[in-house]
Amino acid sequence: MKQQLKIVVNGEPYDLFVEPKTLLVQVIREMLGLKGTHQACDSSSCAACTVILDGMAVKSCSVLALQANGKEVLTIEGLADGTKLHPIQQAFIDNWAFQCGFCTSGQIMAAKALLDENPNPTREEIQEQMDGHICRCTGYNMINEAIRDAAKRLQSEKSAQSGKGAA
Amino acid sequence: MKEYSIIGKPTPNVDGPAKVTGEAAYTIDMTLPNMLYGKLLRSPYPHANILSIDTSKAEELPGVKAIITGKDTPGGKWGLWRRFRELSDQQALATDKVRFIGDPVAAVAATTEEIAEKALDLIEVEYEPLPAVFDPIEAIKDDAPMVHEDFPSNINATRHIEWGDVDKGFAEADYVREDRFVLEAAHPCAMEVHNSLASYDKGTGRLTVWTSTGSPYFVQQNLAEALKLREGDIRVIKPHVGGHYGGKNSTMPDAVNAAILSMKTGRPVKIVYNRDEEFTTTEHRTAQNMALKIGLKKDGTIVAFEVKTMTNGGAYTGLGATTLYLTGTFITMPYKIPNYRYDGVRTYTNIVWGTSIRGFGAVPAKYCSETQLDRAAKDLGIDPLEIRRKNAVIPGYEAPGQYKFESCGIQPCIEKMAVRVKEKWPKLEKDEGIGYCAFAYMSGGIFNWIDTPYAYSSAHVKVNWDGTVDLYSQAADVGQGHNTVAAMICAEELGIGIEDIRLHMGDTAHAYTDLGAWGSRETLMNGNAIKDAAAQVKQKLIDIARLKLGENIAYDLVAKNKRIFLELRPERGLSYYDLVKDAIRANDGVPLTGTGHYTPHNKGMISPAYGMGIMAMKAKVDRETGHVTVQDVLVVHDSGQIINPLGARGQVEGSIHMGLGYGLCEEMPMDQGMLLNPEFVDYKILRTRDMPEIEILDVPTYEPNGPFGAKEAAEATIAPAAPCVANAVYQATGAEFYSNVLKPEKVLKAIREAEKKQKASKATGK
Amino acid sequence: MAKHYRCPMCRKICAEHLDLARHYLGQTDKKHKEWLKTQGLSYAALIKAQVTEFGNKGYQALADVLKKTAAEVEI
Ligand code: FES
Ligand code: FES
Ligand SMILES: [Zn+2]
């Protein structure tokens, strides 16, 4: 029996009906057509499908859609500010932090959640937090550097803003 | 070195904005209106006759639109060793018998994936199990079960390489040693699984296939064979590809069955493998046995080398026969070996087959040869770096009848390494060791077993009225960054910016042939074709500029910074954009075009150029647990003129990651042909916490055969990673390894054996 | 003009019997494999000898047979 799912995705409210066993990733990819969130395993062990659910990075293949009822989801498509890329996205480009790009959405969403919590993480802290993510292309070091670079960009953005606010 | 405007400058990925916003479409993200979902029914037996298949129950299931078995397919066989027709051994669906667990026997197309899966459960297949063979040593016996008819003792392919006088060489050696190795299989594990979307146009009889591949042309050729259609009636499009690593060269049953089902139903059909299918039915790095015999002089000079290889090929050929050949080639590089003999045999067995995974033969080969070299060096009392320097090739070195190094920076690489290691790791703690491995790798293959009648690479450049450029090529960006390299080469040659170039890549309908992304070929081969195409257009602009400038004809004109000007009088020149308009006007309104191509000639059997270098790793061994920690990595490499330093670094980092996995944790244990770890939970891929930092130093050279002096900068650094770890552990503890995957149990055992050996030699020493 | 030897199964000619044996065992078609039987040789045994033991044992065994059977050609 389908049940009602009220969910906000990338700021957009949706009123859907889903089977109890429907996964959040299926809602995102198939019902909403947001194909930027990728799935690379069937065992909840690659984190390619990571999205942000009420501020927390989650594997969208491991969350039932109904568990997200009444909650807010942010996917890779919702990260940029209009045509302006989010600083994490820009840092990923500038640091060559992806190759095939298939794991990238998940990495970026996890990085976003991480930097929201810890605005100035060390290499080791990033490794600790991101250890669930498989990337078969990059060897991770350049992702790690991109995240530290993004942290700097976000901080200087913040201080620029607070500077403006003061003036 | 020449100053370029674009080449050699760190350049962000041209696909970056699409890939960081989720907009980049991979085949797996694509749907078409009215599309059906396909699924394959696979054999549970490693070897069995198919007695009957009953699809009647499945056909009754609502939503099922077509079910096919072997007899419903056009029946064409295909493969990548097309010069040897009998090695075209793949088929869409097994007809008479199945050859490995996972061989497909039926395919279903239904309105949803769920219905297609349900239908599979309703198909009844009666099998008669046959004796099966899983190991090359068993496979080659006279009475072994035959995987394919006409291949007695399961000999799929053999390779022999020989130069010099090997027996005489060994006779002259002061020191000879033999070592035998068993190398484990590994899976490429692309994050995007194999998947294809096929759409057949009933009206025209033409087929379009979108697929996750490294070579649209290979798929086009193979589909033509499988479906008995003309190549030209098939269009293959490669969208963004979520990882390749050599595992996406062969055309697989997903593409072929999607096409057949689309031809049957008249609707688009998509087949997506699940992760289990990806592990159990797609190509992997072959498990193999190797035996090495090396002869050296007292001073460490190699005088003779002999190598024997038996690979556990699996059920079909793929590019596995090429891997067999390259194993015998790369194992000699980058050393001067005056006398060499190689024999390899690839056996058919009843497992999923092995092929051309990243490093293409070099990975198992170098593991054996470089660990053997360390042991020889120790016995002879020679420093491991010194023995490599002493034997390393010099520019112009030729292995008779096989290969020649033109640009060649290995000696300066080793010298730089010696200096840097002393600075970086001045002192080792207890149980720490440094392991070395020198390496060299091709920049695209010369061999043509695929039997293409076309140029190996081609590219087409069109310059529009406003100066924007359309660049067309079948070359494949599979994540390695070739799109960026292609745009950079085109822009540099025309003296314009990357933002002026629009790419149209990886589509067989838009461009002439390129053999695709394998063997680190795109930068050199496709790069040469692009440069050639762009140069033709540039010449037209220069001709017009000459006319307009009216200068002395002795002056040379160059294209740079969006101008064409006299090289020695830069102030005298014209704007690129103005010249384009003039040129098109002078050309009866036709946009300027150039078509470039590249096929190597007179460059030996392997490749026109070789990337090379030396790697060092510092590792620490825990003598209690056997756990090995790789602490630090140093690479000094010669990749000619590096086109994009950002991309080149990415390739080195990624190669080391995969190579370390081969050395430390990746394995494919099987029981009676059944893979025991077909999920990321059990198949161990190194995670971010496992990765050391990597320092990369360049020794630039100029490669005469490459565009702007460029050559391989992609796969060379995968092979040295595992031998570096093994050698580091050897240097720290004396533990010797005769197989890869240094799991703690194996390390502990090897340390104990080493300790025993040390005690024994001390005892005899007294 | 130098003496060469012709493969009994195809047009290949080589200056040395050992090279001809290398050619021969490199072929994957049925025809080449079958003829070995008529000479009392086993294709598998030859390959196995060549690839499991150091040296050129498999090729040498076939070269010895070709010395007696391969036609001579002058080119
Ligand atoms: S798809 Fe692998 S963890 Fe979600
Ligand atoms: S970029 Fe390819 S898997 Fe991470
Ligand atoms: Zn012959």
PDB file of N, CA, C and O in Angstrom, chain A residues 107-138:
ATOM      1  N   GLN A 107      30.655  12.587  -2.470  1.00  0.00           N
ATOM      2  CA  GLN A 107      31.807  13.178  -1.762  1.00  0.00           C
ATOM      3  C   GLN A 107      31.510  14.633  -1.402  1.00  0.00           C
ATOM      4  O   GLN A 107      31.804  15.086  -0.296  1.00  0.00           O
ATOM      5  N   ILE A 108      30.948  15.352  -2.361  1.00  0.00           N
ATOM      6  CA  ILE A 108      30.695  16.781  -2.125  1.00  0.00           C
ATOM      7  C   ILE A 108      29.626  16.964  -1.048  1.00  0.00           C
ATOM      8  O   ILE A 108      29.768  17.812  -0.154  1.00  0.00           O
ATOM      9  N   MET A 109      28.588  16.167  -1.081  1.00  0.00           N
ATOM     10  CA  MET A 109      27.545  16.315  -0.067  1.00  0.00           C
ATOM     11  C   MET A 109      28.089  15.974   1.315  1.00  0.00           C
ATOM     12  O   MET A 109      27.779  16.650   2.303  1.00  0.00           O
ATOM     13  N   ALA A 110      28.912  14.936   1.382  1.00  0.00           N
ATOM     14  CA  ALA A 110      29.512  14.579   2.672  1.00  0.00           C
ATOM     15  C   ALA A 110      30.445  15.693   3.140  1.00  0.00           C
ATOM     16  O   ALA A 110      30.489  16.023   4.335  1.00  0.00           O
ATOM     17  N   ALA A 111      31.181  16.272   2.189  1.00  0.00           N
ATOM     18  CA  ALA A 111      32.091  17.363   2.548  1.00  0.00           C
ATOM     19  C   ALA A 111      31.304  18.560   3.077  1.00  0.00           C
ATOM     20  O   ALA A 111      31.716  19.232   4.030  1.00  0.00           O
ATOM     21  N   LYS A 112      30.160  18.796   2.488  1.00  0.00           N
ATOM     22  CA  LYS A 112      29.318  19.908   2.938  1.00  0.00           C
ATOM     23  C   LYS A 112      28.887  19.683   4.394  1.00  0.00           C
ATOM     24  O   LYS A 112      29.023  20.571   5.249  1.00  0.00           O
ATOM     25  N   ALA A 113      28.399  18.487   4.670  1.00  0.00           N
ATOM     26  CA  ALA A 113      27.963  18.190   6.036  1.00  0.00           C
ATOM     27  C   ALA A 113      29.139  18.298   6.996  1.00  0.00           C
ATOM     28  O   ALA A 113      29.010  18.834   8.107  1.00  0.00           O
ATOM     29  N   LEU A 114      30.277  17.817   6.558  1.00  0.00           N
ATOM     30  CA  LEU A 114      31.476  17.856   7.401  1.00  0.00           C
ATOM     31  C   LEU A 114      31.870  19.309   7.718  1.00  0.00           C
ATOM     32  O   LEU A 114      32.119  19.659   8.874  1.00  0.00           O
ATOM     33  N   LEU A 115      31.915  20.129   6.690  1.00  0.00           N
ATOM     34  CA  LEU A 115      32.359  21.519   6.900  1.00  0.00           C
ATOM     35  C   LEU A 115      31.323  22.332   7.674  1.00  0.00           C
ATOM     36  O   LEU A 115      31.675  23.285   8.366  1.00  0.00           O
ATOM     37  N   ASP A 116      30.062  21.971   7.583  1.00  0.00           N
ATOM     38  CA  ASP A 116      29.046  22.636   8.403  1.00  0.00           C
ATOM     39  C   ASP A 116      29.316  22.379   9.883  1.00  0.00           C
ATOM     40  O   ASP A 116      29.129  23.248  10.725  1.00  0.00           O
ATOM     41  N   GLU A 117      29.773  21.175  10.182  1.00  0.00           N
ATOM     42  CA  GLU A 117      30.082  20.778  11.564  1.00  0.00           C
ATOM     43  C   GLU A 117      31.431  21.322  12.019  1.00  0.00           C
ATOM     44  O   GLU A 117      31.586  21.797  13.135  1.00  0.00           O
ATOM     45  N   ASN A 118      32.402  21.149  11.140  1.00  0.00           N
ATOM     46  CA  ASN A 118      33.794  21.434  11.492  1.00  0.00           C
ATOM     47  C   ASN A 118      34.391  22.278  10.375  1.00  0.00           C
ATOM     48  O   ASN A 118      34.855  21.764   9.375  1.00  0.00           O
ATOM     49  N   PRO A 119      34.384  23.606  10.553  1.00  0.00           N
ATOM     50  CA  PRO A 119      34.752  24.486   9.442  1.00  0.00           C
ATOM     51  C   PRO A 119      36.228  24.452   9.095  1.00  0.00           C
ATOM     52  O   PRO A 119      36.617  24.987   8.057  1.00  0.00           O
ATOM     53  N   ASN A 120      37.041  23.840   9.934  1.00  0.00           N
ATOM     54  CA  ASN A 120      38.473  23.867   9.652  1.00  0.00           C
ATOM     55  C   ASN A 120      39.112  22.505   9.926  1.00  0.00           C
ATOM     56  O   ASN A 120      39.970  22.370  10.798  1.00  0.00           O
ATOM     57  N   PRO A 121      38.730  21.499   9.186  1.00  0.00           N
ATOM     58  CA  PRO A 121      39.198  20.144   9.514  1.00  0.00           C
ATOM     59  C   PRO A 121      40.628  19.892   9.055  1.00  0.00           C
ATOM     60  O   PRO A 121      41.096  20.490   8.090  1.00  0.00           O
ATOM     61  N   THR A 122      41.312  18.993   9.773  1.00  0.00           N
ATOM     62  CA  THR A 122      42.657  18.571   9.365  1.00  0.00           C
ATOM     63  C   THR A 122      42.522  17.442   8.342  1.00  0.00           C
ATOM     64  O   THR A 122      41.445  16.882   8.160  1.00  0.00           O
ATOM     65  N   ARG A 123      43.654  17.109   7.725  1.00  0.00           N
ATOM     66  CA  ARG A 123      43.671  15.970   6.797  1.00  0.00           C
ATOM     67  C   ARG A 123      43.117  14.717   7.472  1.00  0.00           C
ATOM     68  O   ARG A 123      42.306  13.993   6.909  1.00  0.00           O
ATOM     69  N   GLU A 124      43.555  14.478   8.701  1.00  0.00           N
ATOM     70  CA  GLU A 124      43.145  13.264   9.409  1.00  0.00           C
ATOM     71  C   GLU A 124      41.656  13.289   9.740  1.00  0.00           C
ATOM     72  O   GLU A 124      40.983  12.267   9.651  1.00  0.00           O
ATOM     73  N   GLU A 125      41.160  14.446  10.121  1.00  0.00           N
ATOM     74  CA  GLU A 125      39.724  14.526  10.434  1.00  0.00           C
ATOM     75  C   GLU A 125      38.874  14.257   9.189  1.00  0.00           C
ATOM     76  O   GLU A 125      37.836  13.594   9.264  1.00  0.00           O
ATOM     77  N   ILE A 126      39.337  14.761   8.070  1.00  0.00           N
ATOM     78  CA  ILE A 126      38.602  14.500   6.828  1.00  0.00           C
ATOM     79  C   ILE A 126      38.650  13.015   6.503  1.00  0.00           C
ATOM     80  O   ILE A 126      37.636  12.400   6.152  1.00  0.00           O
ATOM     81  N   GLN A 127      39.829  12.425   6.648  1.00  0.00           N
ATOM     82  CA  GLN A 127      39.960  10.983   6.379  1.00  0.00           C
ATOM     83  C   GLN A 127      38.994  10.195   7.265  1.00  0.00           C
ATOM     84  O   GLN A 127      38.325   9.272   6.802  1.00  0.00           O
ATOM     85  N   GLU A 128      38.941  10.582   8.526  1.00  0.00           N
ATOM     86  CA  GLU A 128      38.078   9.907   9.496  1.00  0.00           C
ATOM     87  C   GLU A 128      36.617   9.962   9.025  1.00  0.00           C
ATOM     88  O   GLU A 128      35.922   8.957   8.962  1.00  0.00           O
ATOM     89  N   GLN A 129      36.183  11.158   8.670  1.00  0.00           N
ATOM     90  CA  GLN A 129      34.780  11.385   8.310  1.00  0.00           C
ATOM     91  C   GLN A 129      34.416  10.773   6.969  1.00  0.00           C
ATOM     92  O   GLN A 129      33.276  10.361   6.770  1.00  0.00           O
ATOM     93  N   MET A 130      35.352  10.755   6.056  1.00  0.00           N
ATOM     94  CA  MET A 130      35.013  10.387   4.674  1.00  0.00           C
ATOM     95  C   MET A 130      35.413   8.950   4.364  1.00  0.00           C
ATOM     96  O   MET A 130      35.422   8.549   3.197  1.00  0.00           O
ATOM     97  N   ASP A 131      35.744   8.190   5.384  1.00  0.00           N
ATOM     98  CA  ASP A 131      36.297   6.860   5.135  1.00  0.00           C
ATOM     99  C   ASP A 131      35.297   5.899   4.490  1.00  0.00           C
ATOM    100  O   ASP A 131      35.680   4.898   3.898  1.00  0.00           O
ATOM    101  N   GLY A 132      34.017   6.220   4.604  1.00  0.00           N
ATOM    102  CA  GLY A 132      33.013   5.336   4.004  1.00  0.00           C
ATOM    103  C   GLY A 132      32.876   5.485   2.502  1.00  0.00           C
ATOM    104  O   GLY A 132      32.229   4.678   1.851  1.00  0.00           O
ATOM    105  N   HIS A 133      33.494   6.523   1.951  1.00  0.00           N
ATOM    106  CA  HIS A 133      33.307   6.802   0.521  1.00  0.00           C
ATOM    107  C   HIS A 133      34.339   6.068  -0.319  1.00  0.00           C
ATOM    108  O   HIS A 133      35.533   6.223  -0.104  1.00  0.00           O
ATOM    109  N   ILE A 134      33.856   5.316  -1.297  1.00  0.00           N
ATOM    110  CA  ILE A 134      34.799   4.710  -2.238  1.00  0.00           C
ATOM    111  C   ILE A 134      34.977   5.657  -3.409  1.00  0.00           C
ATOM    112  O   ILE A 134      34.008   6.145  -3.990  1.00  0.00           O
ATOM    113  N   CYS A 135      36.230   5.918  -3.751  1.00  0.00           N
ATOM    114  CA  CYS A 135      36.541   6.545  -5.018  1.00  0.00           C
ATOM    115  C   CYS A 135      37.560   5.648  -5.692  1.00  0.00           C
ATOM    116  O   CYS A 135      38.605   5.352  -5.122  1.00  0.00           O
ATOM    117  N   ARG A 136      37.246   5.192  -6.885  1.00  0.00           N
ATOM    118  CA  ARG A 136      38.153   4.283  -7.578  1.00  0.00           C
ATOM    119  C   ARG A 136      39.138   5.048  -8.452  1.00  0.00           C
ATOM    120  O   ARG A 136      40.042   4.457  -9.018  1.00  0.00           O
ATOM    121  N   CYS A 137      38.939   6.361  -8.576  1.00  0.00           N
ATOM    122  CA  CYS A 137      39.752   7.131  -9.515  1.00  0.00           C
ATOM    123  C   CYS A 137      40.894   7.902  -8.871  1.00  0.00           C
ATOM    124  O   CYS A 137      42.009   7.896  -9.377  1.00  0.00           O
ATOM    125  N   THR A 138      40.614   8.629  -7.816  1.00  0.00           N
ATOM    126  CA  THR A 138      41.508   9.730  -7.426  1.00  0.00           C
ATOM    127  C   THR A 138      42.580   9.352  -6.421  1.00  0.00           C
ATOM    128  O   THR A 138      43.555  10.087  -6.268  1.00  0.00           O
TER     129      THR A 138
END
